[in-house]
Tab-separated table of C-alpha atoms in Angstrom:
chain	number	residue	atom	x	y	z
A	237	MET	CA	37.182	-13.939	-27.960
A	238	PRO	CA	39.741	-13.122	-25.207
A	239	SER	CA	38.546	-13.492	-21.648
A	240	GLU	CA	39.282	-9.823	-20.878
A	241	LEU	CA	37.085	-8.679	-23.763
A	242	ARG	CA	34.319	-11.074	-22.702
A	243	ARG	CA	34.351	-9.629	-19.205
A	244	PHE	CA	34.250	-6.155	-20.623
A	245	TYR	CA	31.159	-6.958	-22.677
A	246	LYS	CA	29.442	-8.494	-19.624
A	247	ALA	CA	30.215	-5.400	-17.580
A	248	LEU	CA	28.893	-3.245	-20.406
A	249	TRP	CA	25.567	-5.141	-20.380
A	250	VAL	CA	25.002	-4.646	-16.644
A	251	ALA	CA	26.325	-1.064	-16.548
A	252	PRO	CA	22.866	0.556	-17.229
A	253	LEU	CA	21.342	-1.484	-14.384
A	254	VAL	CA	24.090	-0.525	-11.992
A	255	PHE	CA	23.806	3.090	-12.976
A	256	ALA	CA	19.986	3.030	-12.470
A	257	LEU	CA	20.420	1.440	-9.030
A	258	ILE	CA	22.970	4.069	-8.037
A	259	VAL	CA	20.733	6.922	-9.169
A	260	THR	CA	17.430	5.640	-7.797
A	261	THR	CA	18.582	3.816	-4.630
A	262	LEU	CA	22.134	4.368	-3.467
A	263	TYR	CA	22.350	8.147	-3.956
A	264	PRO	CA	18.931	8.929	-2.313
A	265	THR	CA	19.802	6.684	0.607
A	266	ILE	CA	23.169	8.363	1.217
A	267	PHE	CA	21.546	11.798	0.797
A	268	LEU	CA	18.815	10.870	3.331
A	269	ILE	CA	21.369	9.644	5.837
A	270	ALA	CA	23.349	12.852	5.411
A	271	LEU	CA	20.239	14.888	6.095
A	272	ALA	CA	19.315	12.761	9.114
A	273	THR	CA	22.722	13.311	10.737
A	274	THR	CA	22.789	17.060	10.190
A	275	LYS	CA	20.827	20.143	11.136
A	276	SER	CA	18.997	20.857	7.886
A	277	THR	CA	16.163	23.087	6.722
A	278	LEU	CA	14.630	23.530	3.306
A	279	GLY	CA	16.637	26.646	2.642
A	280	LYS	CA	19.898	25.603	4.330
A	281	PRO	CA	20.598	21.860	4.231
A	282	PHE	CA	23.652	20.356	5.994
A	283	ARG	CA	24.116	23.400	8.278
A	284	SER	CA	25.947	21.409	10.989
A	285	PHE	CA	26.634	17.809	11.893
A	286	VAL	CA	24.542	16.559	14.829
A	287	GLY	CA	25.322	12.833	14.695
A	288	LEU	CA	22.460	10.639	15.948
A	289	LYS	CA	20.583	13.435	17.730
A	290	ASN	CA	17.742	13.527	15.206
A	291	ILE	CA	17.411	9.734	15.202
A	292	THR	CA	17.465	9.318	18.981
A	293	GLY	CA	15.085	12.222	19.377
A	294	SER	CA	12.637	10.642	16.939
A	295	LEU	CA	12.908	7.218	18.610
A	296	THR	CA	11.933	8.713	21.958
A	297	ASP	CA	9.176	10.896	20.502
A	298	ALA	CA	5.884	9.401	21.734
A	299	ALA	CA	3.865	11.289	19.119
A	300	PHE	CA	5.989	9.901	16.262
A	301	GLN	CA	5.830	6.409	17.738
A	302	LEU	CA	2.030	6.629	17.702
A	303	THR	CA	1.948	7.753	14.063
A	304	VAL	CA	4.128	4.777	13.100
A	305	VAL	CA	1.801	2.387	14.918
A	306	LYS	CA	-1.205	3.908	13.199
A	307	GLY	CA	0.456	3.749	9.786
A	308	VAL	CA	1.419	0.068	10.252
A	309	ALA	CA	-2.028	-0.825	11.653
A	310	PHE	CA	-3.847	0.871	8.763
A	311	ALA	CA	-1.601	-0.822	6.174
A	312	PHE	CA	-2.292	-4.291	7.563
A	313	ALA	CA	-5.997	-3.725	8.140
A	314	SER	CA	-6.611	-2.261	4.663
A	315	ALA	CA	-4.510	-4.997	3.007
A	316	ILE	CA	-6.416	-7.798	4.783
A	317	VAL	CA	-9.864	-6.374	4.025
A	318	GLU	CA	-9.022	-5.549	0.411
A	319	ILE	CA	-7.455	-8.940	-0.322
A	320	VAL	CA	-10.629	-10.631	0.996
A	321	VAL	CA	-12.997	-8.372	-0.985
A	322	GLY	CA	-10.826	-8.436	-4.117
A	323	PHE	CA	-10.546	-12.222	-4.062
A	324	ALA	CA	-14.308	-12.613	-3.581
A	325	LEU	CA	-14.972	-10.293	-6.566
A	326	ALA	CA	-12.403	-12.156	-8.651
A	327	CYS	CA	-14.130	-15.489	-7.867
A	328	LEU	CA	-17.431	-13.896	-8.910
A	329	PHE	CA	-15.960	-12.648	-12.209
A	330	VAL	CA	-14.447	-16.048	-12.946
A	331	ALA	CA	-17.823	-17.687	-12.302
A	332	LEU	CA	-19.467	-15.236	-14.686
A	333	MET	CA	-16.919	-16.260	-17.358
A	334	LYS	CA	-17.088	-13.874	-20.352
A	335	ALA	CA	-19.269	-11.326	-18.598
A	336	GLY	CA	-16.653	-11.121	-15.841
A	337	ARG	CA	-14.014	-9.924	-18.303
A	338	TYR	CA	-16.245	-7.011	-19.350
A	339	LEU	CA	-16.995	-6.188	-15.689
A	340	LEU	CA	-13.263	-5.833	-15.080
A	341	ILE	CA	-13.277	-2.836	-17.418
A	342	VAL	CA	-15.874	-1.149	-15.203
A	343	VAL	CA	-13.901	-2.104	-12.067
A	344	LEU	CA	-10.833	-0.361	-13.467
A	345	LEU	CA	-12.450	3.084	-13.150
A	346	PRO	CA	-11.506	3.770	-9.474
A	347	LEU	CA	-7.961	2.525	-10.141
A	348	MET	CA	-7.531	5.008	-12.975
A	349	THR	CA	-8.700	7.924	-10.795
A	350	PRO	CA	-5.844	10.028	-9.265
A	351	PRO	CA	-5.665	9.560	-5.445
A	352	VAL	CA	-6.323	13.267	-4.847
A	353	MET	CA	-9.484	13.131	-6.928
A	354	VAL	CA	-10.573	10.033	-4.969
A	355	GLY	CA	-10.153	12.040	-1.773
A	356	VAL	CA	-12.081	15.016	-3.172
A	357	ALA	CA	-14.934	12.769	-4.357
A	358	TRP	CA	-15.278	11.092	-0.973
A	359	LYS	CA	-15.016	14.401	0.836
A	360	LEU	CA	-18.028	15.599	-1.143
A	361	ILE	CA	-19.893	12.373	-0.457
A	362	LEU	CA	-19.175	12.543	3.307
A	363	ALA	CA	-19.707	16.321	3.731
A	364	PRO	CA	-22.144	17.145	6.591
A	365	SER	CA	-23.780	19.896	4.509
A	366	GLY	CA	-25.009	18.767	1.124
A	367	GLY	CA	-23.107	15.464	1.236
A	368	LEU	CA	-24.642	12.498	-0.590
A	369	LEU	CA	-24.359	10.064	2.341
A	370	ASN	CA	-25.894	12.416	4.871
A	371	GLY	CA	-28.688	13.210	2.431
A	372	VAL	CA	-29.529	9.531	1.983
A	373	LEU	CA	-29.432	8.824	5.727
A	374	MET	CA	-31.692	11.776	6.524
A	375	ASN	CA	-34.163	10.978	3.729
A	376	MET	CA	-34.439	7.404	4.990
A	377	GLY	CA	-35.072	8.627	8.507
A	378	ILE	CA	-31.954	6.942	9.900
A	379	THR	CA	-30.553	10.191	11.290
A	380	ASP	CA	-32.226	13.470	12.226
A	381	ALA	CA	-29.185	15.690	11.745
A	382	PRO	CA	-26.088	15.590	9.520
A	383	ILE	CA	-23.154	13.548	10.801
A	384	SER	CA	-19.615	14.937	10.652
A	385	PHE	CA	-17.903	11.746	9.521
A	386	LEU	CA	-14.531	13.386	9.025
A	387	ALA	CA	-14.594	15.300	12.334
A	388	THR	CA	-15.077	12.247	14.587
A	389	PRO	CA	-12.179	9.872	15.317
A	390	VAL	CA	-13.646	6.469	14.484
A	391	PRO	CA	-15.791	7.569	11.514
A	392	ALA	CA	-12.802	9.525	10.164
A	393	TRP	CA	-10.662	6.360	10.071
A	394	LEU	CA	-13.519	4.371	8.594
A	395	SER	CA	-13.969	7.063	5.937
A	396	ILE	CA	-10.300	6.870	4.934
A	397	GLY	CA	-10.503	3.085	4.906
A	398	ILE	CA	-13.601	3.029	2.673
A	399	ALA	CA	-12.016	5.544	0.251
A	400	ASP	CA	-8.845	3.454	0.129
A	401	LEU	CA	-10.884	0.297	-0.374
A	402	TRP	CA	-12.792	1.906	-3.226
A	403	GLN	CA	-9.556	2.943	-4.897
A	404	TRP	CA	-7.447	-0.202	-4.498
A	405	VAL	CA	-9.907	-3.125	-4.515
A	406	PRO	CA	-9.973	-3.007	-8.366
A	407	PHE	CA	-6.205	-3.448	-8.410
A	408	VAL	CA	-6.407	-6.445	-6.054
A	409	THR	CA	-9.328	-7.908	-7.984
A	410	ILE	CA	-7.481	-7.821	-11.308
A	411	LEU	CA	-4.442	-9.527	-9.842
A	412	CYS	CA	-6.578	-12.178	-8.155
A	413	PHE	CA	-8.549	-12.692	-11.348
A	414	ALA	CA	-5.304	-13.268	-13.280
A	415	ALA	CA	-4.228	-15.844	-10.678
A	416	LEU	CA	-7.571	-17.653	-10.811
A	417	VAL	CA	-7.900	-17.895	-14.613
A	418	SER	CA	-4.384	-19.411	-14.761
A	419	LEU	CA	-5.439	-22.465	-12.707
A	420	PRO	CA	-5.694	-25.741	-14.590
A	421	GLU	CA	-9.280	-26.664	-15.451
A	422	GLY	CA	-8.615	-30.391	-14.991
A	423	VAL	CA	-8.257	-30.075	-11.231
A	424	HIS	CA	-11.694	-28.449	-10.827
A	425	GLU	CA	-13.306	-30.954	-13.204
A	426	ALA	CA	-11.842	-33.848	-11.224
A	427	SER	CA	-13.139	-32.350	-7.957
A	428	LEU	CA	-16.640	-32.011	-9.472
A	429	ILE	CA	-16.600	-35.656	-10.507
A	430	ASP	CA	-15.572	-36.600	-6.953
A	431	GLY	CA	-18.586	-34.646	-5.624
A	432	ALA	CA	-16.734	-31.753	-3.953
A	433	GLY	CA	-18.966	-28.767	-3.117
A	434	PRO	CA	-18.131	-25.115	-3.806
A	435	TRP	CA	-16.695	-24.492	-0.337
A	436	GLN	CA	-14.661	-27.690	-0.437
A	437	ARG	CA	-13.201	-26.744	-3.848
A	438	LEU	CA	-12.412	-23.265	-2.558
A	439	ARG	CA	-10.746	-24.498	0.641
A	440	HIS	CA	-8.859	-27.561	-0.606
A	441	ILE	CA	-8.115	-26.724	-4.248
A	442	THR	CA	-8.449	-23.044	-5.176
A	443	LEU	CA	-6.862	-21.438	-2.096
A	444	PRO	CA	-3.816	-23.777	-1.967
A	445	LEU	CA	-3.164	-23.246	-5.691
A	446	VAL	CA	-3.297	-19.451	-5.475
A	447	ALA	CA	-1.647	-19.145	-2.039
A	448	ALA	CA	1.658	-17.946	-3.418
A	449	PRO	CA	0.110	-15.293	-5.771
A	450	LEU	CA	-2.196	-14.113	-2.961
A	451	ALA	CA	0.788	-13.691	-0.647
A	452	SER	CA	2.513	-11.591	-3.344
A	453	ILE	CA	-0.615	-9.485	-3.822
A	454	PHE	CA	-0.968	-8.992	-0.103
A	455	LEU	CA	2.666	-7.879	0.212
A	456	LEU	CA	2.227	-5.426	-2.673
A	457	LYS	CA	-0.947	-3.903	-1.208
A	458	LEU	CA	0.727	-3.757	2.241
A	459	ILE	CA	3.573	-1.672	0.818
A	460	ILE	CA	1.044	0.633	-0.900
A	461	GLY	CA	-0.784	0.999	2.442
A	462	PHE	CA	2.367	2.117	4.223
A	463	LYS	CA	2.500	5.085	1.780
A	464	LEU	CA	-0.919	6.422	2.772
A	465	PHE	CA	-0.826	10.192	2.347
A	466	ASP	CA	-3.178	11.583	-0.282
A	467	LEU	CA	-6.439	10.505	1.369
A	468	VAL	CA	-5.351	11.775	4.770
A	469	TYR	CA	-4.273	15.096	3.275
A	470	VAL	CA	-7.526	15.647	1.378
A	471	LEU	CA	-10.084	14.086	3.741
A	472	THR	CA	-8.974	14.918	7.261
A	473	PHE	CA	-5.550	16.681	7.122
A	474	GLY	CA	-4.555	14.414	10.032
A	475	GLY	CA	-7.558	15.368	12.160
A	476	PRO	CA	-9.620	15.550	14.141
A	477	GLY	CA	-6.674	16.706	16.240
A	478	LEU	CA	-3.958	14.219	15.387
A	479	THR	CA	-6.245	11.174	15.228
A	480	THR	CA	-5.632	10.230	11.573
A	481	THR	CA	-2.045	11.521	11.408
A	482	THR	CA	0.092	8.650	10.088
A	483	ALA	CA	3.882	8.555	9.880
A	484	THR	CA	3.969	9.694	6.225
A	485	PHE	CA	1.727	12.670	6.905
A	486	SER	CA	3.619	13.534	10.088
A	487	ILE	CA	6.931	13.498	8.215
A	488	TRP	CA	5.518	15.702	5.480
A	489	ARG	CA	4.281	18.290	8.037
A	490	LEU	CA	7.616	18.247	9.851
A	491	ALA	CA	9.560	18.853	6.604
A	492	LEU	CA	7.290	21.284	4.755
A	493	GLU	CA	5.453	23.055	7.523
A	494	GLN	CA	8.034	23.153	10.320
A	495	PHE	CA	11.006	23.068	7.876
A	496	ASP	CA	12.922	20.605	10.089
A	497	VAL	CA	14.247	18.501	7.200
A	498	GLY	CA	16.912	16.823	9.281
A	499	LYS	CA	14.453	15.341	11.753
A	500	ALA	CA	12.064	14.489	8.951
A	501	ALA	CA	14.832	12.536	7.231
A	502	ALA	CA	15.597	10.727	10.476
A	503	GLN	CA	11.940	9.752	10.873
A	504	THR	CA	11.861	8.599	7.259
A	505	LEU	CA	14.832	6.277	7.914
A	506	ILE	CA	13.189	4.908	11.075
A	507	TYR	CA	9.846	4.341	9.292
A	508	ALA	CA	11.628	2.586	6.447
A	509	ILE	CA	13.359	0.232	8.885
A	510	VAL	CA	10.058	-0.461	10.677
A	511	ILE	CA	8.417	-1.286	7.311
A	512	GLY	CA	11.270	-3.661	6.491
A	513	ILE	CA	10.912	-5.440	9.858
A	514	VAL	CA	7.114	-5.816	9.801
A	515	THR	CA	7.110	-7.128	6.220
A	516	ILE	CA	9.542	-9.945	7.000
A	517	PRO	CA	6.772	-12.335	8.161
A	518	VAL	CA	4.811	-11.635	4.960
A	519	VAL	CA	7.882	-12.335	2.809
A	520	ARG	CA	8.452	-15.594	4.691
A	521	LEU	CA	4.794	-16.502	4.208
A	522	HIS	CA	5.139	-15.948	0.472
A	523	ARG	CA	8.282	-18.109	0.391
A	524	TRP	CA	6.569	-20.862	2.366
A	525	ALA	CA	3.501	-20.790	0.101
A	526	SER	CA	5.694	-20.894	-2.983
A	527	GLU	CA	7.590	-23.932	-1.674
A	528	HIS	CA	4.556	-25.917	-0.535
A	529	TYR	CA	1.866	-25.074	-3.108
A	530	SER	CA	3.775	-24.341	-6.313
């Protein structure tokens, strides 16, 4: 086969992938940059070129800076808590052997629930009037009056965190379970013969062997956490005040309530860059764990 024809066939094989990357990545990025550098609204995009005005304005906007900090902080906090809880549940399911596999089916239920429905369910649970949680607390004599969980800053954040944990811990648990069941049995049997206790096996054998998969799971959950929107929209709508307004929710309001699409695009670019920067240590951690424990 001539070399020119061989190169043509190779190019033909990768053409669908290149086309998909252009459609799903390159074009949206160029379109977003075009919006960010122009005065654009929903009805009239690209009205006039403004250069870096939207970007510099967003960088110096204290309110936007705070929403970015809150979004990043929530993503890391939720990822850390959920990786710990999910790993603990996965260890329990592995210890239960066959029963653990059936329990995974039950655990899947929150994961299969749409995020908006998760928010609606937890809003009903946390409602001050007729809410399940307030009813339980009052019946047990813990509180004398209903508590407005979603109208108080700290409880509002905790409520969003609990709802997010309920939704995504099953996902983390399944991935951790898959990593644990893939470990060689011989290593654990040898440690039992040597007299190693449960905590020693966990610390010196299990955790090092699953360090790389755990780093991958943590990175995946971290990225999901950066996209927090549905729970904020349904539970608090960014309130009380602007307490639970994250970058994603702030950008949505700027684009679809204030119709300033150009500035919203600029803030989207900035937030994407921030996400890329803060995830670099996690990517390096994954690489280090893969090199040392694989």
